[in-house]
Short mmCIF file of C-alpha atoms in Angstrom, two decimals:
data_model
loop_
_atom_site.label_atom_id
_atom_site.label_comp_id
_atom_site.label_asym_id
_atom_site.label_seq_id
_atom_site.Cartn_x
_atom_site.Cartn_y
_atom_site.Cartn_z
CA MET A 1 0.00 0.00 0.00
CA LYS A 2 1.43 3.36 -1.02
CA LYS A 3 1.36 5.99 1.68
CA PRO A 4 1.93 9.72 1.17
CA PHE A 5 4.91 11.30 2.90
CA VAL A 6 2.62 14.14 3.99
CA THR A 7 -0.54 14.07 6.13
CA LYS A 8 -3.87 15.81 5.68
CA GLU A 9 -3.07 17.96 8.70
CA GLN A 10 0.22 19.06 7.15
CA LEU A 11 -1.54 19.87 3.89
CA GLU A 12 -4.12 21.97 5.71
CA GLU A 13 -1.27 24.09 7.06
CA ILE A 14 0.59 24.26 3.76
CA VAL A 15 -2.40 25.51 1.75
CA LYS A 16 -2.81 28.47 4.07
CA GLU A 17 0.24 29.92 2.32
CA TYR A 18 0.48 27.93 -0.91
CA PRO A 19 -2.86 27.08 -2.55
CA THR A 20 -3.28 23.88 -4.54
CA PRO A 21 -2.23 22.60 -6.94
CA PHE A 22 1.49 22.24 -6.23
CA HIS A 23 4.31 19.75 -6.49
CA LEU A 24 5.75 18.78 -3.11
CA TYR A 25 9.13 17.06 -2.64
CA ASP A 26 10.44 15.13 0.37
CA GLU A 27 13.99 16.19 1.26
CA LYS A 28 14.47 13.40 3.79
CA GLY A 29 13.51 10.71 1.29
CA ILE A 30 15.72 12.19 -1.44
CA ARG A 31 18.79 12.27 0.78
CA GLU A 32 18.25 8.77 2.17
CA ASN A 33 17.82 7.34 -1.32
CA ALA A 34 20.99 9.04 -2.62
CA ARG A 35 22.97 7.60 0.29
CA LYS A 36 21.58 4.13 -0.30
CA LEU A 37 22.61 4.28 -3.96
CA ARG A 38 26.12 5.30 -2.97
CA GLN A 39 26.22 2.43 -0.47
CA ALA A 40 25.12 -0.04 -3.16
CA PHE A 41 28.12 0.84 -5.34
CA SER A 42 30.65 1.58 -2.59
CA TRP A 43 32.68 -1.44 -3.77
CA ASN A 44 33.68 0.60 -6.85
CA LYS A 45 36.23 3.27 -5.92
CA GLY A 46 35.31 5.62 -8.77
CA PHE A 47 31.51 5.31 -8.59
CA LYS A 48 29.48 8.43 -9.29
CA GLU A 49 25.82 9.15 -9.89
CA TYR A 50 25.12 11.84 -12.49
CA PHE A 51 21.54 12.89 -11.79
CA ALA A 52 19.45 13.24 -14.96
CA ILE A 53 18.49 16.92 -14.72
CA LYS A 54 15.70 16.48 -17.27
CA ALA A 55 13.74 14.52 -14.66
CA THR A 56 13.53 17.37 -12.13
CA PRO A 57 15.28 20.56 -13.24
CA ASN A 58 15.01 22.51 -10.00
CA PRO A 59 18.15 24.15 -8.52
CA PHE A 60 17.12 23.44 -4.93
CA ILE A 61 16.73 19.73 -5.70
CA LEU A 62 20.01 19.70 -7.60
CA GLN A 63 21.77 21.37 -4.68
CA ILE A 64 20.53 18.62 -2.33
CA LEU A 65 21.88 15.96 -4.69
CA LYS A 66 25.15 17.85 -5.12
CA GLU A 67 25.56 17.84 -1.32
CA GLU A 68 25.03 14.06 -1.45
CA GLY A 69 27.90 13.65 -3.92
CA CYS A 70 25.97 13.47 -7.19
CA GLY A 71 27.02 14.99 -10.47
CA ALA A 72 24.76 16.34 -13.21
CA ASP A 73 23.67 14.64 -16.43
CA CYS A 74 22.81 17.36 -18.98
CA SER A 75 21.18 17.14 -22.39
CA SER A 76 20.69 20.79 -23.38
CA MET A 77 22.20 24.26 -23.21
CA THR A 78 19.99 25.38 -20.33
CA GLU A 79 20.80 22.27 -18.31
CA LEU A 80 24.50 22.98 -18.82
CA MET A 81 23.94 26.58 -17.73
CA LEU A 82 22.03 25.44 -14.63
CA SER A 83 24.82 23.04 -13.69
CA GLU A 84 27.41 25.77 -14.13
CA ALA A 85 25.42 28.19 -11.97
CA LEU A 86 25.19 25.61 -9.18
CA GLY A 87 28.93 25.06 -9.16
CA PHE A 88 29.16 21.64 -10.80
CA LYS A 89 32.64 21.51 -12.27
CA GLU A 90 34.35 19.62 -15.08
CA ASN A 91 33.98 15.88 -14.54
CA GLU A 92 30.96 16.48 -12.30
CA ILE A 93 29.00 17.17 -15.51
CA MET A 94 28.13 14.56 -18.12
CA PHE A 95 26.78 15.95 -21.40
CA SER A 96 24.68 13.39 -23.30
CA SER A 97 22.72 14.74 -26.24
CA ASN A 98 21.48 13.74 -29.67
CA THR A 99 20.93 15.78 -32.84
CA THR A 100 23.07 18.22 -30.89
CA PRO A 101 23.19 21.93 -31.83
CA PRO A 102 26.81 23.05 -32.32
CA GLU A 103 26.64 25.70 -29.60
CA GLU A 104 25.84 23.01 -27.02
CA PHE A 105 29.03 21.08 -27.82
CA VAL A 106 30.92 24.36 -27.48
CA LYS A 107 29.38 25.06 -24.07
CA ALA A 108 30.01 21.53 -22.85
CA LYS A 109 33.66 21.77 -23.89
CA GLU A 110 33.94 25.23 -22.29
CA LEU A 111 32.84 23.70 -18.98
CA ASN A 112 35.28 20.79 -19.44
CA SER A 113 32.36 18.44 -18.93
CA ILE A 114 32.51 14.81 -20.06
CA ILE A 115 31.02 14.74 -23.55
CA ASN A 116 29.12 11.58 -24.47
CA LEU A 117 28.91 11.34 -28.26
CA ASP A 118 25.68 9.89 -29.64
CA ASP A 119 26.68 9.39 -33.25
CA PHE A 120 29.79 8.57 -35.31
CA THR A 121 29.42 11.78 -37.33
CA HIS A 122 29.74 13.81 -34.12
CA ILE A 123 33.43 12.95 -34.00
CA ASP A 124 34.23 15.17 -36.97
CA ILE A 125 31.72 17.80 -35.83
CA LEU A 126 33.34 18.04 -32.39
CA LYS A 127 36.81 18.01 -33.93
CA GLU A 128 35.96 21.05 -36.08
CA LEU A 129 34.07 22.91 -33.33
CA THR A 130 36.33 22.53 -30.31
CA GLY A 131 38.86 19.83 -30.90
CA ILE A 132 38.67 16.40 -29.28
CA PRO A 133 39.02 16.48 -25.47
CA LYS A 134 41.41 14.23 -23.57
CA THR A 135 38.48 12.32 -22.04
CA ILE A 136 35.59 11.31 -24.30
CA CYS A 137 32.64 8.91 -24.13
CA CYS A 138 30.55 7.14 -26.78
CA ARG A 139 27.01 5.83 -26.53
CA TYR A 140 26.51 2.24 -27.65
CA ASN A 141 23.33 0.83 -29.20
CA PRO A 142 23.46 -2.98 -29.66
CA GLY A 143 20.38 -3.00 -31.92
CA GLY A 144 17.85 -5.81 -31.97
CA VAL A 145 15.53 -6.50 -29.05
CA PHE A 146 16.69 -6.43 -25.45
CA THR A 147 15.01 -8.84 -23.03
CA ILE A 148 15.58 -10.20 -19.56
CA SER A 149 13.99 -13.18 -17.92
CA ASN A 150 11.22 -11.46 -15.97
CA GLY A 151 9.48 -10.19 -19.10
CA ILE A 152 11.13 -6.80 -19.53
CA MET A 153 11.61 -6.07 -23.22
CA ASP A 154 12.70 -3.02 -25.16
CA ASN A 155 13.75 -2.45 -28.73
CA PRO A 156 17.13 -0.71 -29.05
CA GLY A 157 17.00 -1.38 -32.79
CA ASP A 158 14.20 1.17 -33.11
CA ALA A 159 15.86 3.74 -30.85
CA LYS A 160 17.48 6.82 -32.38
CA TYR A 161 20.38 6.75 -29.94
CA GLY A 162 23.95 5.54 -30.12
CA PHE A 163 26.70 3.90 -32.20
CA THR A 164 26.57 0.39 -33.63
CA LYS A 165 29.24 -1.97 -32.35
CA GLU A 166 31.29 -1.57 -35.53
CA GLN A 167 31.02 2.22 -35.24
CA VAL A 168 32.14 2.18 -31.60
CA ILE A 169 35.27 0.18 -32.47
CA GLU A 170 36.09 2.44 -35.43
CA GLY A 171 35.14 5.53 -33.42
CA TYR A 172 37.50 4.73 -30.57
CA LYS A 173 40.36 4.22 -33.02
CA LYS A 174 39.60 7.54 -34.69
CA LEU A 175 39.22 9.44 -31.41
CA LYS A 176 42.51 8.00 -30.16
CA ASP A 177 44.24 9.16 -33.34
CA LEU A 178 42.72 12.62 -32.79
CA GLY A 179 44.24 12.91 -29.31
CA ALA A 180 41.75 11.38 -26.88
CA GLU A 181 43.53 9.63 -24.02
CA GLU A 182 40.79 8.24 -21.75
CA PHE A 183 37.47 6.75 -22.80
CA GLY A 184 34.06 6.05 -21.38
CA LEU A 185 31.35 3.70 -22.61
CA HIS A 186 27.64 4.43 -22.17
CA SER A 187 24.40 2.66 -23.04
CA PHE A 188 20.67 2.70 -22.27
CA LEU A 189 18.63 -0.33 -23.25
CA ALA A 190 15.33 -0.22 -21.35
CA SER A 191 13.22 2.34 -19.50
CA ASN A 192 11.67 2.16 -16.03
CA THR A 193 12.62 -1.44 -15.29
CA VAL A 194 11.28 -2.81 -12.02
CA SER A 195 13.79 -5.62 -11.82
CA ASN A 196 17.00 -6.25 -9.94
CA GLU A 197 18.33 -7.95 -13.09
CA TYR A 198 18.46 -5.01 -15.51
CA TYR A 199 21.62 -3.23 -14.39
CA PRO A 200 23.66 -6.44 -13.92
CA VAL A 201 22.64 -7.70 -17.37
CA LEU A 202 23.40 -4.35 -19.01
CA ALA A 203 26.65 -4.07 -17.05
CA LYS A 204 27.88 -7.44 -18.30
CA ILE A 205 27.14 -6.45 -21.91
CA LEU A 206 29.14 -3.25 -21.48
CA PHE A 207 31.94 -4.91 -19.53
CA GLU A 208 32.43 -7.50 -22.28
CA LEU A 209 32.40 -4.77 -24.92
CA ALA A 210 34.91 -2.73 -22.92
CA VAL A 211 37.30 -5.69 -22.84
CA GLU A 212 36.88 -6.17 -26.58
CA LEU A 213 37.50 -2.47 -27.21
CA LYS A 214 40.67 -2.57 -25.14
CA GLU A 215 41.92 -5.56 -27.11
CA LYS A 216 40.98 -4.23 -30.56
CA THR A 217 41.82 -0.54 -30.16
CA GLY A 218 44.30 -0.35 -27.29
CA VAL A 219 42.41 2.52 -25.64
CA LYS A 220 42.27 3.12 -21.90
CA ILE A 221 38.73 2.66 -20.61
CA LYS A 222 38.29 5.05 -17.67
CA PHE A 223 34.59 4.54 -16.87
CA ILE A 224 31.45 2.66 -17.85
CA ASN A 225 28.18 4.56 -17.57
CA LEU A 226 25.12 2.38 -17.00
CA SER A 227 22.88 5.39 -17.66
CA GLY A 228 19.29 5.22 -16.32
CA GLY A 229 16.49 2.71 -16.70
CA VAL A 230 16.22 1.57 -13.07
CA GLY A 231 12.59 2.30 -12.37
CA ILE A 232 10.09 2.53 -9.56
CA PRO A 233 6.88 0.67 -8.69
CA TYR A 234 4.16 3.06 -9.81
CA ARG A 235 1.52 0.47 -8.94
CA PRO A 236 1.09 -0.53 -5.29
CA GLU A 237 1.21 -4.26 -6.05
CA GLN A 238 4.67 -4.00 -7.65
CA GLU A 239 7.77 -4.93 -5.69
CA PRO A 240 10.33 -2.10 -5.64
CA ASN A 241 13.86 -2.50 -6.89
CA ASP A 242 16.44 -3.37 -4.24
CA ILE A 243 19.32 -1.07 -5.08
CA LEU A 244 21.67 -2.96 -2.75
CA ALA A 245 20.93 -6.20 -4.63
CA ILE A 246 21.37 -4.37 -7.95
CA GLY A 247 24.76 -3.03 -6.85
CA GLU A 248 25.81 -6.53 -5.77
CA GLY A 249 24.73 -7.94 -9.15
CA VAL A 250 26.85 -5.38 -10.99
CA ARG A 251 29.78 -6.16 -8.67
CA LYS A 252 29.59 -9.88 -9.54
CA ALA A 253 29.58 -9.09 -13.27
CA PHE A 254 32.53 -6.72 -12.75
CA GLU A 255 34.54 -9.39 -10.96
CA GLU A 256 33.67 -11.99 -13.59
CA VAL A 257 34.57 -9.88 -16.65
CA MET A 258 36.67 -6.84 -15.77
CA ILE A 259 39.11 -8.08 -13.14
CA PRO A 260 40.46 -11.01 -15.24
CA ALA A 261 41.04 -8.50 -18.03
CA GLY A 262 43.13 -6.28 -15.76
CA MET A 263 40.49 -3.53 -15.78
CA GLU A 264 39.73 -3.38 -12.06
CA ASP A 265 40.33 0.39 -11.92
CA VAL A 266 37.42 1.22 -14.27
CA ALA A 267 34.83 3.46 -12.59
CA ILE A 268 31.08 2.81 -12.69
CA TYR A 269 28.76 5.74 -13.37
CA THR A 270 24.98 5.94 -13.30
CA GLU A 271 22.53 8.54 -14.63
CA LEU A 272 19.37 7.93 -12.66
CA GLY A 273 16.45 10.35 -12.65
CA ARG A 274 13.23 8.52 -11.95
CA PHE A 275 14.77 6.22 -9.34
CA MET A 276 16.35 9.17 -7.55
CA LEU A 277 13.33 11.45 -7.39
CA ALA A 278 9.98 10.04 -8.53
CA PRO A 279 8.81 8.48 -5.22
CA TYR A 280 9.76 11.64 -3.34
CA GLY A 281 7.36 13.94 -5.16
CA HIS A 282 3.58 14.33 -4.94
CA LEU A 283 1.25 16.43 -7.04
CA VAL A 284 -1.24 17.78 -4.51
CA ALA A 285 -4.56 19.03 -5.86
CA ALA A 286 -8.04 19.76 -4.57
CA ALA A 287 -11.31 18.21 -5.75
CA ILE A 288 -13.31 21.14 -7.12
CA HIS A 289 -16.01 19.51 -9.24
CA GLU A 290 -18.10 16.37 -9.47
CA LYS A 291 -20.04 15.28 -12.51
CA HIS A 292 -22.63 12.52 -12.85
CA ILE A 293 -23.34 11.45 -16.42
CA TYR A 294 -22.47 8.11 -18.00
CA LYS A 295 -19.61 7.84 -15.54
CA GLU A 296 -18.72 9.44 -12.24
CA TYR A 297 -16.13 12.20 -12.58
CA ILE A 298 -14.12 14.12 -10.04
CA GLY A 299 -12.50 17.28 -11.39
CA LEU A 300 -9.32 18.67 -9.87
CA ASP A 301 -7.73 22.10 -9.87
CA ALA A 302 -4.71 20.39 -11.48
CA CYS A 303 -4.61 19.10 -15.04
CA ALA A 304 -2.26 17.45 -17.53
CA VAL A 305 -0.21 20.66 -17.58
CA ASP A 306 0.91 19.64 -14.08
CA LEU A 307 1.41 15.95 -14.85
CA MET A 308 1.54 14.89 -18.47
CA ARG A 309 2.38 11.19 -18.12
CA PRO A 310 -1.17 9.79 -17.77
CA ALA A 311 -2.41 11.75 -20.79
CA MET A 312 0.68 11.08 -22.89
CA TYR A 313 1.39 7.44 -22.04
CA GLY A 314 -1.70 6.22 -20.22
CA ALA A 315 0.70 5.94 -17.28
CA TYR A 316 -0.59 4.80 -13.89
CA HIS A 317 -0.08 7.08 -10.88
CA HIS A 318 -1.43 5.99 -7.54
CA ILE A 319 -3.90 8.33 -5.86
CA THR A 320 -4.59 8.87 -2.18
CA VAL A 321 -7.46 10.93 -0.82
CA ALA A 322 -5.75 12.65 2.11
CA GLY A 323 -7.32 11.75 5.44
CA LYS A 324 -9.26 8.84 3.94
CA GLU A 325 -6.38 6.37 3.70
CA ASN A 326 -8.22 3.81 5.82
CA GLU A 327 -11.66 4.20 4.26
CA PRO A 328 -12.97 1.58 1.81
CA CYS A 329 -12.28 2.17 -1.88
CA ASP A 330 -15.88 1.58 -2.93
CA HIS A 331 -16.46 4.39 -5.44
CA MET A 332 -15.35 4.27 -9.07
CA TYR A 333 -14.22 7.55 -10.59
CA ASP A 334 -12.46 9.11 -13.51
CA ILE A 335 -10.19 11.78 -12.01
CA THR A 336 -9.89 14.63 -14.48
CA GLY A 337 -8.39 18.03 -15.14
CA SER A 338 -9.93 20.94 -17.03
CA LEU A 339 -8.13 20.85 -20.38
CA CYS A 340 -10.19 20.72 -23.55
CA GLU A 341 -8.86 17.24 -24.26
CA ASN A 342 -10.55 14.00 -23.26
CA ASN A 343 -7.22 12.39 -22.33
CA ASP A 344 -6.78 14.92 -19.49
CA LYS A 345 -7.41 12.21 -16.91
CA PHE A 346 -5.20 11.25 -13.98
CA ALA A 347 -7.11 8.00 -13.47
CA ILE A 348 -9.81 6.06 -15.29
CA ASP A 349 -12.27 3.75 -13.51
CA ARG A 350 -10.21 4.06 -10.33
CA MET A 351 -11.67 2.66 -7.11
CA LEU A 352 -11.28 5.24 -4.34
CA PRO A 353 -12.99 6.33 -1.15
CA LYS A 354 -15.94 8.68 -1.61
CA ILE A 355 -14.55 12.04 -2.68
CA GLU A 356 -16.15 15.31 -1.72
CA LYS A 357 -15.39 18.78 -3.01
CA GLY A 358 -12.51 20.25 -1.07
CA ASP A 359 -10.75 16.94 -0.45
CA PHE A 360 -7.01 16.92 -1.01
CA ILE A 361 -6.00 14.51 -3.76
CA VAL A 362 -2.41 13.27 -3.53
CA ILE A 363 -1.01 11.90 -6.79
CA HIS A 364 2.04 9.77 -6.09
CA ASP A 365 5.43 9.34 -7.78
CA THR A 366 5.52 12.70 -9.56
CA GLY A 367 8.99 13.72 -8.37
CA ALA A 368 10.52 12.93 -11.77
CA HIS A 369 9.05 13.76 -15.18
CA GLY A 370 6.20 15.58 -13.43
CA TYR A 371 6.69 19.34 -13.32
CA ALA A 372 9.51 18.93 -15.86
CA MET A 373 7.13 17.85 -18.62
CA GLY A 374 4.67 20.68 -17.97
CA TYR A 375 3.43 23.02 -20.66
CA ASN A 376 0.94 25.87 -21.20
CA TYR A 377 -1.76 24.42 -23.42
CA ASN A 378 -5.15 26.14 -22.99
CA GLY A 379 -3.25 29.02 -21.43
CA LYS A 380 -2.81 27.00 -18.25
CA LEU A 381 -0.10 28.13 -15.88
CA LYS A 382 2.42 25.86 -14.18
CA SER A 383 2.05 25.18 -10.48
CA ALA A 384 4.44 25.95 -7.65
CA GLU A 385 7.09 23.53 -6.41
CA LEU A 386 7.53 23.13 -2.65
CA LEU A 387 10.13 21.31 -0.58
CA LEU A 388 9.17 19.53 2.63
CA ARG A 389 12.35 20.00 4.65
CA GLU A 390 13.79 17.42 7.01
CA ASP A 391 12.68 19.55 9.98
CA GLY A 392 9.06 19.55 8.77
CA SER A 393 9.06 23.10 7.44
CA VAL A 394 8.05 23.89 3.88
CA LYS A 395 10.09 26.00 1.44
CA LEU A 396 8.89 27.48 -1.83
CA ILE A 397 11.45 26.37 -4.44
CA ARG A 398 9.62 27.58 -7.54
CA ARG A 399 6.71 29.99 -7.50
CA LYS A 400 3.63 29.30 -9.56
CA GLU A 401 3.44 30.96 -12.93
CA THR A 402 1.41 34.13 -13.43
CA PRO A 403 -0.26 35.60 -16.50
CA ARG A 404 2.70 38.00 -16.69
CA ASP A 405 5.00 34.97 -17.17
CA TYR A 406 2.71 33.58 -19.86
CA PHE A 407 2.62 36.88 -21.79
CA SER A 408 6.28 37.80 -21.21
CA THR A 409 7.52 36.60 -24.60
CA PHE A 410 5.05 39.00 -26.27
CA ASP A 411 6.72 42.08 -24.78
CA PHE A 412 7.05 43.51 -28.28
CA CYS A 413 3.27 43.37 -28.83
CA ASP A 414 1.54 46.77 -28.47
CA VAL A 415 -1.84 45.12 -27.90
CA LEU A 416 -0.62 43.71 -24.56
CA LYS A 417 1.03 46.85 -23.20
CA ASP A 418 -2.00 48.06 -21.25
CA MET A 419 -3.25 44.62 -20.20
CA LYS A 420 -3.97 44.31 -16.48
CA TYR A 421 -2.38 41.18 -15.05
#
């Protein structure tokens, strides 16, 4: 059973200053999870987590993770700028992009970040733009279909990312000739896996490739980046990943493949976003409308602007009616927002306690890819982000948008000059 990290009584106090809807993050949970990840990979001297900024691009959250020893995984100019502003330096930043604008390579090189090339043609592009750095990484795509025994399947062959195996081998030779001295290897084969097997299986694939690369190209492999893909149990019946067991599985693969090859000094990197943050964020909304037609609907003051995943993917997010955690779930509802789109639904045919107008609705697991995927369709404005501190206090870490924010890019428009907002 999923339980919120905040009580109805706490919410009643919070809304006195910050009206719903808002995203709320749990500092205590974030820090504990980061420490557990570090513990899981403590056997590897060079281990580092590079938090995927795209999941939760908030400077207060990033500062917490920085204090816990994490680096930053960036995929755009603004993410690089945010990392720079927060004091992430050089090898604390991993830049992984695709179809990359030239100015982003230039910025990444300016920051001396680790550049992770997504395509063979980027070698010449980077050479002409900035020159090849001493440390460089390449993203590997094995193609085909990736499966593991518990039914997880993804299709790297259809993914737009990465080098083929032949391109990686040729690319390392070329990069070495162009002056690169230390190399990383990166790959991402499946998303949101709820399995302790995924990382160990991926790790063994990359470890074996790293040994082959060393033998065929003579390059020095400095690190192997397992990227993301370790997921969370969105549904209450799912068993969560055991990060300690995952770390142990990677260790066994490392000892089986890397140590016999004399590569025991290779560092392990991760780029987790969802695993690091999703369970430690709630979207908190209020029930403001009920509708009785062919189905029973409860309308919230939040909508898909605040959480896009259910509308975009049909993704499941657990819902708790605050203060009614122990009441029977004997009412079936569609939980909706107010967008002029029928897919603006947080839940369909969901069994919940009886909901009355004014109830607080807590939508779970929104700490990653929640606020970050927001938008302004229908002229909707993004909600505030709040941090529940370890001492129980609440800090505003991003104010809610205003009409002035929405109209700000029309500053040149005379029609808007006298608008009252």
